[in-house]
XYZ file of C-alpha atoms in Angstrom:
601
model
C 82.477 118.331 102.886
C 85.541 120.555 102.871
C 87.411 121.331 99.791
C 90.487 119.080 99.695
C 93.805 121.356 99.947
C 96.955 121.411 98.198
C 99.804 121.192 100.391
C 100.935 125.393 99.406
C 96.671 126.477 100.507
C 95.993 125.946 96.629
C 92.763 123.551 96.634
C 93.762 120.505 94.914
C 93.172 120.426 91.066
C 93.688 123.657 90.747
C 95.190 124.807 87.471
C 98.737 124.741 87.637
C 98.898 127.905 85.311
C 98.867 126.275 82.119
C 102.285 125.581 82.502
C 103.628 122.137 82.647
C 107.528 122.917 82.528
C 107.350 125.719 85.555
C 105.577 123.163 87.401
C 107.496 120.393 87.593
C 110.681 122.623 87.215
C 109.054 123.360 91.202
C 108.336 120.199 91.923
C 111.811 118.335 90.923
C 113.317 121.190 93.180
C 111.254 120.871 96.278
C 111.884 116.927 96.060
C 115.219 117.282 95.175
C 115.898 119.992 97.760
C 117.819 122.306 94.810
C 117.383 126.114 94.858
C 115.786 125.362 91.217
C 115.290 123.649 88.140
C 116.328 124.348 84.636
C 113.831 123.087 81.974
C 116.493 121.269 80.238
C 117.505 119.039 83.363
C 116.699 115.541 83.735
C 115.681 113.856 86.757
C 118.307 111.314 87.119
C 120.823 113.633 86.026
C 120.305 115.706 89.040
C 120.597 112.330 91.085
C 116.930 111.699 91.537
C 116.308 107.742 92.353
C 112.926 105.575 92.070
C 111.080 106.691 95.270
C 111.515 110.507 94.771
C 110.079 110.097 91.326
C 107.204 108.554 93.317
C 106.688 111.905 95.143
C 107.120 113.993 91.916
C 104.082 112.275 90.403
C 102.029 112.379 93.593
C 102.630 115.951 93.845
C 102.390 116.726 90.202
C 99.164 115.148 90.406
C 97.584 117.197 93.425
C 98.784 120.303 91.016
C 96.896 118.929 88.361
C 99.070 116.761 85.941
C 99.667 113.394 85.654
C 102.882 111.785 84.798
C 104.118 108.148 85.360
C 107.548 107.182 87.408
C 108.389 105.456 84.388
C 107.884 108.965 82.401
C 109.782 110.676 85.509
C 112.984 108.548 85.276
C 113.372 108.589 81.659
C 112.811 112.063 80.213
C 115.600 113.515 79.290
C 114.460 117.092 80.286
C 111.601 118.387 82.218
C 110.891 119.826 79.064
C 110.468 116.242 77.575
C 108.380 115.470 80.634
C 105.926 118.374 80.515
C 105.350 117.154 76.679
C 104.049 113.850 78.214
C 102.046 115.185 80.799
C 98.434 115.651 80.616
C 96.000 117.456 82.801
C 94.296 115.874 85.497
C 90.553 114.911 84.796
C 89.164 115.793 88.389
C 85.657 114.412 87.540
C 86.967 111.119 86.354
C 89.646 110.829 88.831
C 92.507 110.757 85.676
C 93.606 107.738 83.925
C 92.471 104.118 85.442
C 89.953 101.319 85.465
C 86.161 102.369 84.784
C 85.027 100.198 87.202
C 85.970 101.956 90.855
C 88.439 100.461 92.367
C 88.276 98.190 95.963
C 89.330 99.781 99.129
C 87.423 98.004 101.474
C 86.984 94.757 102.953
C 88.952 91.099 102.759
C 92.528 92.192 102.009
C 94.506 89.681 100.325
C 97.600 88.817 101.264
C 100.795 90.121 99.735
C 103.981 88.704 99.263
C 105.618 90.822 102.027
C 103.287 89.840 104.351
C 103.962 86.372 103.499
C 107.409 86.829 104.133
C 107.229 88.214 107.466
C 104.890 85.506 109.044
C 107.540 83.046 107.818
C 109.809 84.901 109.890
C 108.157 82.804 112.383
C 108.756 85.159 115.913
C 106.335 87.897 117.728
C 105.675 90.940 115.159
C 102.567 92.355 117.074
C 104.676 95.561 117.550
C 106.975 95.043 114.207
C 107.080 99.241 113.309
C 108.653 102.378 111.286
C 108.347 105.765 113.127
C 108.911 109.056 112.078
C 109.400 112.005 114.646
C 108.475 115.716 112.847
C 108.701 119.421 114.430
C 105.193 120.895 114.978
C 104.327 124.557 114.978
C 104.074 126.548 117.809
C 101.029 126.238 119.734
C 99.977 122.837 117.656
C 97.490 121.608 120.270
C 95.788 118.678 121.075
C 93.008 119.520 119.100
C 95.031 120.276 116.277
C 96.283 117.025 116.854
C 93.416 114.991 116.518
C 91.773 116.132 113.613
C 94.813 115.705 111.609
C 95.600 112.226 112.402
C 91.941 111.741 111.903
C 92.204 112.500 108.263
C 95.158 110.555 108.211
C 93.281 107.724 109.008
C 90.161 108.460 107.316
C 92.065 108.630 103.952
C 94.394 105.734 103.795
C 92.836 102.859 104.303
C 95.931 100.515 105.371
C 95.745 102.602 108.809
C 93.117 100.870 109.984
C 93.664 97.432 109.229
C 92.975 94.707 111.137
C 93.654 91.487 111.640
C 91.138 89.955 113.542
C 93.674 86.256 114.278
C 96.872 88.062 114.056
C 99.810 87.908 111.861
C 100.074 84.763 109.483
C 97.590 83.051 111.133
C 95.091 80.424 109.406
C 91.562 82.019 109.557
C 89.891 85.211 109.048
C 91.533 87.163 106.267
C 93.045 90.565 107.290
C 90.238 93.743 107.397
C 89.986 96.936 105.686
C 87.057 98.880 107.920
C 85.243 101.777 106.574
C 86.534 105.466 107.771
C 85.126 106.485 110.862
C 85.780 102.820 112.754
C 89.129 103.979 113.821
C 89.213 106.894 115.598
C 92.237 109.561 116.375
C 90.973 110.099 120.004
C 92.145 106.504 121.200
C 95.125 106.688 119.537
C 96.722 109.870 120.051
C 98.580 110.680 123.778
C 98.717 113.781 124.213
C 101.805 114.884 126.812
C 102.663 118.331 128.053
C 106.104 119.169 127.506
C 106.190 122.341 128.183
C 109.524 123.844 130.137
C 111.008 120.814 128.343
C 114.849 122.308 126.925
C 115.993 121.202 123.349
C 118.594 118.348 124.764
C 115.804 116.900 127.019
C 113.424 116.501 124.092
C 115.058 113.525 122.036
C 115.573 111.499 125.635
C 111.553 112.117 126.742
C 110.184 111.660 123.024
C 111.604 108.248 122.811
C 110.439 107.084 125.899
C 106.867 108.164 125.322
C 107.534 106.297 121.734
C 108.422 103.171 123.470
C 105.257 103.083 125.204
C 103.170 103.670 122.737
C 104.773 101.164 120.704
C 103.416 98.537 123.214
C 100.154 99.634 122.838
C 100.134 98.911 118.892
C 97.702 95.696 118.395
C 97.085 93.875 115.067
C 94.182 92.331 116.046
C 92.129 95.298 117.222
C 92.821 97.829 114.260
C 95.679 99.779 116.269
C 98.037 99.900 113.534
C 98.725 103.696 114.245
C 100.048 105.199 117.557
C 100.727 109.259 118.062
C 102.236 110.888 120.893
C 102.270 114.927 120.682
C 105.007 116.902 122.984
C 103.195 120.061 123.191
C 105.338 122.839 124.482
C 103.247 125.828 124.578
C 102.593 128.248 122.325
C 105.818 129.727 122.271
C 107.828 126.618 121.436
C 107.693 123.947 118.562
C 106.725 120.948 119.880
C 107.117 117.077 118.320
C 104.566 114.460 116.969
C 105.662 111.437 116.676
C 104.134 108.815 114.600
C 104.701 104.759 115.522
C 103.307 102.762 112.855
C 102.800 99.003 111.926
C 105.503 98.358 109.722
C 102.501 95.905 108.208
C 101.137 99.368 106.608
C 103.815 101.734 106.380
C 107.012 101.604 104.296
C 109.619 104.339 103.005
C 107.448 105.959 100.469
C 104.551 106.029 102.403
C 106.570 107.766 104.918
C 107.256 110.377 102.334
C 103.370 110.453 101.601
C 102.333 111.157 104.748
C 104.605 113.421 105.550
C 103.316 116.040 102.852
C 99.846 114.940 103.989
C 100.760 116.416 107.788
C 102.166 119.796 105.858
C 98.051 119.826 103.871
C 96.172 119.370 106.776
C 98.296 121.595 108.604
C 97.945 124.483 106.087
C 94.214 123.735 105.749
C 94.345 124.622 109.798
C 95.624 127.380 109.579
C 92.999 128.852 107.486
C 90.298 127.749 109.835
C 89.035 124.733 107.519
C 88.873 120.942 108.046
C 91.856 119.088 106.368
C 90.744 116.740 104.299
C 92.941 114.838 101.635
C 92.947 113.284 98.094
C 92.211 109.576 98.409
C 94.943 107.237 96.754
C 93.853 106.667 92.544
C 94.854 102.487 93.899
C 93.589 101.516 96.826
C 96.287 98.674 98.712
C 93.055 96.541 98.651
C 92.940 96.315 94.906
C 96.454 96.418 94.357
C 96.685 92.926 96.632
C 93.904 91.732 94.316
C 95.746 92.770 91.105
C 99.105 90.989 92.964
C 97.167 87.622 93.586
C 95.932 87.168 89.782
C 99.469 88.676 89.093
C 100.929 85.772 90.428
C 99.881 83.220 88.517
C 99.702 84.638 85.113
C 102.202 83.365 82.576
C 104.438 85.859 82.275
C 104.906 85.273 86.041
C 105.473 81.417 85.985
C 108.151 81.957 83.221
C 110.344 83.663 85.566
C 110.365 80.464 88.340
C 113.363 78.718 86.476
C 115.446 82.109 86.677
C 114.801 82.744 90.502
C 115.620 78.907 90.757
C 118.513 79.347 89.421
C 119.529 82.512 91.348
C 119.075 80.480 94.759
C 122.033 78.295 94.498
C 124.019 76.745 96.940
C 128.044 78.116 96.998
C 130.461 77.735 99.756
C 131.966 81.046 99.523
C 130.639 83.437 102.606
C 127.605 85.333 101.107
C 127.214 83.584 97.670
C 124.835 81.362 98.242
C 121.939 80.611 100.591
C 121.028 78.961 103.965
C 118.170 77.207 105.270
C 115.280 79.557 106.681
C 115.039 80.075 110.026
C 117.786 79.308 112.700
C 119.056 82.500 113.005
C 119.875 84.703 116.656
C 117.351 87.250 116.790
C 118.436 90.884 115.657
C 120.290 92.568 119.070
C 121.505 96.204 119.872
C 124.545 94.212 120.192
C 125.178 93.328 116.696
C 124.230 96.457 115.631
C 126.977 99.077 113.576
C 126.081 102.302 112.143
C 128.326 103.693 109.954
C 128.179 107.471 107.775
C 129.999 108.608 104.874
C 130.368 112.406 105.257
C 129.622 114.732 101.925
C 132.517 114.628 100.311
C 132.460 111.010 99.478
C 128.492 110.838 99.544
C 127.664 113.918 97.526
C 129.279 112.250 94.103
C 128.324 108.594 94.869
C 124.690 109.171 94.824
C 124.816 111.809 91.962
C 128.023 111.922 89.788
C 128.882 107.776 89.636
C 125.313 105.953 88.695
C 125.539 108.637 85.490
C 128.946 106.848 84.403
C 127.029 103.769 83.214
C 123.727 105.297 83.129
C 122.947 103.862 86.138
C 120.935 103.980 89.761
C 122.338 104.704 93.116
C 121.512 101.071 93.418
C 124.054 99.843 90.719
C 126.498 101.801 92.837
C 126.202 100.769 96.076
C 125.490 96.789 95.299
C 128.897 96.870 92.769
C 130.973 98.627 96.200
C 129.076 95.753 98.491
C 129.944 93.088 95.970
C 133.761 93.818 95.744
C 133.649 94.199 99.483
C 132.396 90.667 99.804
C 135.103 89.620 97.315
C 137.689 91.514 99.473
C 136.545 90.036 102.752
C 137.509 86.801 101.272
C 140.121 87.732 100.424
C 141.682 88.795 103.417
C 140.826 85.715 105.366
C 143.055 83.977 102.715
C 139.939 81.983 100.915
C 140.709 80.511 97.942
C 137.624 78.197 96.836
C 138.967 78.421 93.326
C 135.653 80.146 92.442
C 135.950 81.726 88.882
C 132.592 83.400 89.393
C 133.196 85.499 91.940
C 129.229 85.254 92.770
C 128.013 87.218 95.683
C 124.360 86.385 96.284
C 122.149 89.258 97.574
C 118.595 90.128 98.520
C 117.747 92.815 97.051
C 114.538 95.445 99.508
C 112.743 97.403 95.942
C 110.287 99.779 96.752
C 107.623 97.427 95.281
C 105.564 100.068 93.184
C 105.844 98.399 90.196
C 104.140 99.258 86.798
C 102.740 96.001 85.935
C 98.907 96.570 85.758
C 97.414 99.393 83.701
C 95.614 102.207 84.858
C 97.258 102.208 88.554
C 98.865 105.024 90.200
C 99.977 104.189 93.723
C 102.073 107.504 94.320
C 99.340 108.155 97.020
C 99.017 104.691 98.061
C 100.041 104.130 101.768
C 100.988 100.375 102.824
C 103.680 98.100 102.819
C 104.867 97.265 98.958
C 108.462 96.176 99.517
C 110.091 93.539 97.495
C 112.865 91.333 98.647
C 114.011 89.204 95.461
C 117.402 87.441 94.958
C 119.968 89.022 92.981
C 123.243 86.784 92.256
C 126.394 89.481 91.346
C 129.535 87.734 89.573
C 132.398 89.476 89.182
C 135.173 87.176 88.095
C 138.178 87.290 89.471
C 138.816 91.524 89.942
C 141.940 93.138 91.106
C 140.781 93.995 94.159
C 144.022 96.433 94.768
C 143.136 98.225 91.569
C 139.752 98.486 92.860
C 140.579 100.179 96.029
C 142.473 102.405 94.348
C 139.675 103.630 91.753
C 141.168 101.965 88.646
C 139.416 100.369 85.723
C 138.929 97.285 87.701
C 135.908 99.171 89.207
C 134.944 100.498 86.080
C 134.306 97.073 85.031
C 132.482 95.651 88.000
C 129.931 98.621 87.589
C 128.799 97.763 84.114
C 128.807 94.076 84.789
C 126.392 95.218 88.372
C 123.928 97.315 86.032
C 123.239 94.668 83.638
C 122.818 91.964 85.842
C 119.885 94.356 87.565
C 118.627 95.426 84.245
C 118.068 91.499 83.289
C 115.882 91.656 86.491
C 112.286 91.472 85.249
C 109.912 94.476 86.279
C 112.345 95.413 89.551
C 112.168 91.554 90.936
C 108.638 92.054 91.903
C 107.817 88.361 90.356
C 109.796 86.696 92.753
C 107.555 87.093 95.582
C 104.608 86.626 93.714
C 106.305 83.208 92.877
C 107.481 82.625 96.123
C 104.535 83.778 98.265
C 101.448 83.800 96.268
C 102.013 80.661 93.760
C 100.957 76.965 95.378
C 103.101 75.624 92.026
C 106.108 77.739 92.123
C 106.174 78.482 95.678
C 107.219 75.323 97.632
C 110.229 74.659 95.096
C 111.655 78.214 95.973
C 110.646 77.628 99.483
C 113.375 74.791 100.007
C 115.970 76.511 97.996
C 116.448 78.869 100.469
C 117.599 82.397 101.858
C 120.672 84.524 100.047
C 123.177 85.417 103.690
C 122.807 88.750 102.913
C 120.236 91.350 102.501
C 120.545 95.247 101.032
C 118.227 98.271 101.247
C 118.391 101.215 99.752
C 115.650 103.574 101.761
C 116.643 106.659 99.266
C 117.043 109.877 100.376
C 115.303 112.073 103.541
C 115.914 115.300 104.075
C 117.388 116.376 107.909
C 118.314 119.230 109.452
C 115.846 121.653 108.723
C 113.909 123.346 111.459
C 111.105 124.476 109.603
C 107.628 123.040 110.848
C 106.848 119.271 109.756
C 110.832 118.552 108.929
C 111.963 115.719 110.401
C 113.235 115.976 114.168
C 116.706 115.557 114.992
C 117.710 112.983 117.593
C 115.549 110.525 115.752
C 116.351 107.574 113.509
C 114.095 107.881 110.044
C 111.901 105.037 108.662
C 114.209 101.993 110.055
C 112.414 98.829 111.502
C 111.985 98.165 115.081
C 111.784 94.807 115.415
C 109.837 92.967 118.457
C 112.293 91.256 120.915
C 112.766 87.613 120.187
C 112.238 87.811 115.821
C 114.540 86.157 114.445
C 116.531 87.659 111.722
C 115.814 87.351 108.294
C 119.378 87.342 106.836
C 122.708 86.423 108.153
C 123.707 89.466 107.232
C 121.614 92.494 106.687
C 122.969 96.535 105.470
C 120.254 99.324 105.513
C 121.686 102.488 104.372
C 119.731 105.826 103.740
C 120.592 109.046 102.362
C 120.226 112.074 104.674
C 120.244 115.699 103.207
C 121.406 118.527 105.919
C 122.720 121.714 105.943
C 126.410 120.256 105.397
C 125.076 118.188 102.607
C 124.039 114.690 101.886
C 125.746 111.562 103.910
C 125.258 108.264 103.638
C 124.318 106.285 106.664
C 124.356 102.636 107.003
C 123.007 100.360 109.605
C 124.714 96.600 109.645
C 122.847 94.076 111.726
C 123.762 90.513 112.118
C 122.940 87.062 113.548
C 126.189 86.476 116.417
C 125.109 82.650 115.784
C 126.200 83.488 111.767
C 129.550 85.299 111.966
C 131.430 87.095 114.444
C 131.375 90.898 114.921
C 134.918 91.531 113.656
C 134.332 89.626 110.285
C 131.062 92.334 109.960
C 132.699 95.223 110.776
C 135.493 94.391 108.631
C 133.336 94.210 105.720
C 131.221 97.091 106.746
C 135.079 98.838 106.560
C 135.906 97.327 103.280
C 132.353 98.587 102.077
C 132.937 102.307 102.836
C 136.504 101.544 101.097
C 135.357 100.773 98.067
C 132.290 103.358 97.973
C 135.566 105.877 98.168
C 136.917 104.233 95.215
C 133.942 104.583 92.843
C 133.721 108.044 93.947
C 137.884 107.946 93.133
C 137.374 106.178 89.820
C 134.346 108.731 88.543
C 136.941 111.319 88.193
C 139.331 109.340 86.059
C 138.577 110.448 82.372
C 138.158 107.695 80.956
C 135.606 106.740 83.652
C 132.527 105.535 82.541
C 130.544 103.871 79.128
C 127.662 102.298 77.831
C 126.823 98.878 78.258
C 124.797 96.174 76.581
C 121.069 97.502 78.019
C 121.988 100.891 76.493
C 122.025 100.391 72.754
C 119.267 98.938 70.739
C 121.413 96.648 68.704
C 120.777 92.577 69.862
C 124.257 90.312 70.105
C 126.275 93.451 71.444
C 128.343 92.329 74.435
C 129.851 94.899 76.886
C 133.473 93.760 74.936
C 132.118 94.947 71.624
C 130.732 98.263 73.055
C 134.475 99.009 74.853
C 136.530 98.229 71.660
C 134.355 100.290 70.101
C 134.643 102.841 72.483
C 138.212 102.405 72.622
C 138.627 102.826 68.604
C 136.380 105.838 68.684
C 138.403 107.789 71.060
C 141.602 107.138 68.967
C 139.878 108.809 65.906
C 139.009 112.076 68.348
């Protein structure tokens, strides 16, 4: 068997030169697309979120060192972070269970899958694509061994489900390598004399046909379509995957896997790839015991109490099902160019000590509040609740010994979040005054009271006979938020992303019914201009009327300017209750404090 191949030509588990620091000083660069690192940065300080800490300990462990996403997130220095790490123990595969883990065979059900059969419409074809630059003269051959080891290596490729998609019967199938095979699934079109502006146009259309050909039931969760233009030109391979085994990280994944296999072709060897340490099989089997352990069942009366009916538009829940299917016609993108975007995602979360997440939810939250507003409702509602389901990433550290940096599939969790505000002044708050100042802290510590990321909710929900029927007929929040992180665009440097192509959002089958009443994806996208923020609103035209979405997709944007406004106040900014150690200390303590100590300086 080949030697497997680090992603630079350096065979994986090499030794990373004894040097922890320089490493990952590399590492938070390349994922962070800076020039480079200083030792004494931190990850978040340099505006790194969740899911690119996933991809600095998946890379950091094909150098040789293991570190957690927990460790990632909460060093405060790469210096802090190499003292953590430890080398990689090839023989033993690093840390983990003894016993080896599952990646065969009956695959459990997970709570994401459970919530897209209840979706109740078709989802044969239900995919995520991603559409990357190839190298000159990248052939069909080429082609086929590397979306072989693709599929050889992550099991949740070749799944199948053998009665379709929330059906009663056989459980879903993970086959051995070898019983998929790249040949049947790869099209092969010659595209050469094809100009850049034609490219885009004939690339989608050869997507859209192999998207028909994706079936469930027979183990065609993959479909690849190479535009081979010669030797001379780059050409394009785009991947259409099953969104039942493909999310955003895994997107990530297997886009450094394309960049190995190609570099391992180069030199005239067969790319082969580091297994995942956690199989999805045995994760799904760690989820389904998960569910039902105690510390699981004691979160049912707070989700309960989350899903709460409220008149107010998008603070409290509707009945599942009974929504217009999602339609190109009720459909806005909107982008926030780099002046606005570059601060949001880096500068504001570090007022509070916060996440890109606390961010954008507080913006969406007054939004909501200021849609009200302006059609004159007055419900007398002292809360000010908005009620929101909340897309995580879904990679969780709630079992020991698992590591699913390498672990392709679909882990998202959806989990209720309810966001009250009071009674803000929403003028102040357009204008970047204090009255945003407050909503952020109030945002962060409602998510921080979130147990482990909300990933008990669906456990509860999906995977619990006891708990799940009584959050079954409580309902669905209006809205739904995802935060897909960032991708980097633009570059034109083999295996970057294309342009002309949407990244990692779902294409839903004609006729599925929407989820949400309401539902915002927005994704971070790093060019040669810098980073915007792009957001995607989709609605059901049975739920509200365009106009009311686009004004609150307007009002959104609004008050995303105004956090970016209010981070430059100086008195921006503060610690809040989750910061401190001390119990009893409300947010009111911390700011007369606060207040009291800045009268002293």
């Amino acid at each position: 068997m080949a030697e497997p191949v680090h992603r630079t030509g350096r065979p994986a588990g090499a030794d990373p030169g004894a040097d922890p620091v320089r490493t990952l000083c590399t590492l938070f660069a390349e994922v962070l697309g800076r020039a480079e690192v200083d030792a004494g940065h931190s990850f978040t300080g340099l505006g790194g979120d969740s899911i690119q800490a996933i991809q600095v300990v998946s890379r950091a462990r094909t150098a040789g060192l293991v570190v957690s996403t927990r460790d990632v997130l909460r060093a405060e220095s790469v210096s802090a972070l190499a003292a953590t790490a430890r080398a990689q123990d090839r023989a033993g595969g690093g840390t983990g269970p003894i016993v080896p883990p599952r990646r065969l065979g009956p695959l459990a059900p997970t709570p994401i899958m459970g919530w897209l059969a209840e979706l109740g419409g078709p989802v044969d074809t239900y995919n995520q694509s991603l559409v990357l630059r190839t190298p000159p003269g990248f052939g069909a051959a080429a082609a086929e061994r590397t979306v072989q080891a693709l599929l050889d290596t992550h099991e949740m490729l070749r799944l199948r489900l053998p009665d379709g998609i929330g059906a009663r019967g056989t459980e879903p199938l993970v086959p051995p390598a070898g019983s998929v095979t790249a040949a049947e699934l790869l099209e092969h079109a010659d595209a050469r004399g094809t100009g850049d502006a034609d490219l885009p146009a004939l690339t989608r259309e050869r997507m859209r046909a192999a998207r028909r050909l994706l079936s469930p039931r027979e183990g065609h969760m993959l479909r690849a379509v190479l535009l081979d233009r010669g030797a001379g030109q780059q050409g394009r391979l785009a991947l259409v995957v099953h969104h039942l085994v493909v999310d955003g990280v895994s997107w990530r994944i297997l886009q450094d896997d394309l960049k190995t296999c190609a570099a391992a072709l180069a030199e005239g060897r067969e790319p082969v790839l580091e297994p995942a340490h956690t199989p999805f099989a045995h994760w799904a089997d760690l989820l389904r015991a998960e569910a039902t352990s105690g510390r699981r069942t004691a979160e049912a009366d707070r989700w309960a109490a989350a899903l709460r009916e409220a008149p107010q538009a998008l603070a409290g829940v509707r009945a599942a099902g009974g929504l217009d299917p999602e339609s190109p016609d009720n459909t806005l993108t909107l982008t926030l160019g780099p002046d606005v975007t570059g601060p949001l995602l880096t500068t504001a979360p570090g007022l509070v000590n916060g996440t890109v997440n606390d961010v954008l939810l507080t913006a969406l939250a007054l939004a909501v509040l200021g849609r009200r507003g302006a059609d004159g409702e007055d419900t007398g509602d002292a809360e000010g609740a908005v009620l929101v389901d909340v897309e995580g990433h879904g990679r969780e550290d709630v079992a020991d010994g698992t590591d699913l940096s390498r672990t392709v599939g679909w882990f998202t969790t959806v989990f209720p979040v309810r966001l009250a505000l009071g009674r803000p002044d929403l003028d102040e708050a357009r204008a970047g005054g204090p009255a945003v100042g407050a909503a952020l802290r109030l945002v962060k510590e409602e998510l921080r009271a979130v147990p482990d990321k909300g990933i008990g909710f669906g456990l509860l929900r999906h995977l619990n006979s006891r708990t799940g029927p009584d959050l079954a007929a409580r309902g669905i929040p209006q809205i739904g938020f995802n935060y897909l992180g960032r991708f980097p665009m633009g570059g034109d440097a083999p295996w970057d992303a294309a342009p002309g192509h949407a990244f990692a959002l779902d294409d839903a089958d004609e006729g599925l019914p929407m989820a949400h009443a309401v539902e915002v994806n927005a994704a971070a996208h790093e060019g040669p201009d810098g980073l915007t923020l792009s957001a995607t609103w989709t609605w059901a035209g049975n739920a509200f009327p365009a106009s009311w979405v686009h004004g609150l997709a307007q009002e959104w944007f609004t008050m995303l300017r105004a956090v970016v406004t209010h981070a430059a106040r100086p008195d921006a900014g503060g610690l809040t209750p989750s910061d401190v150690s001390l119990t009893q200390v409300s947010q009111a303590d911390l700011d007369t404090f606060e207040s009291q100590l800045g009268a002293l300086l």
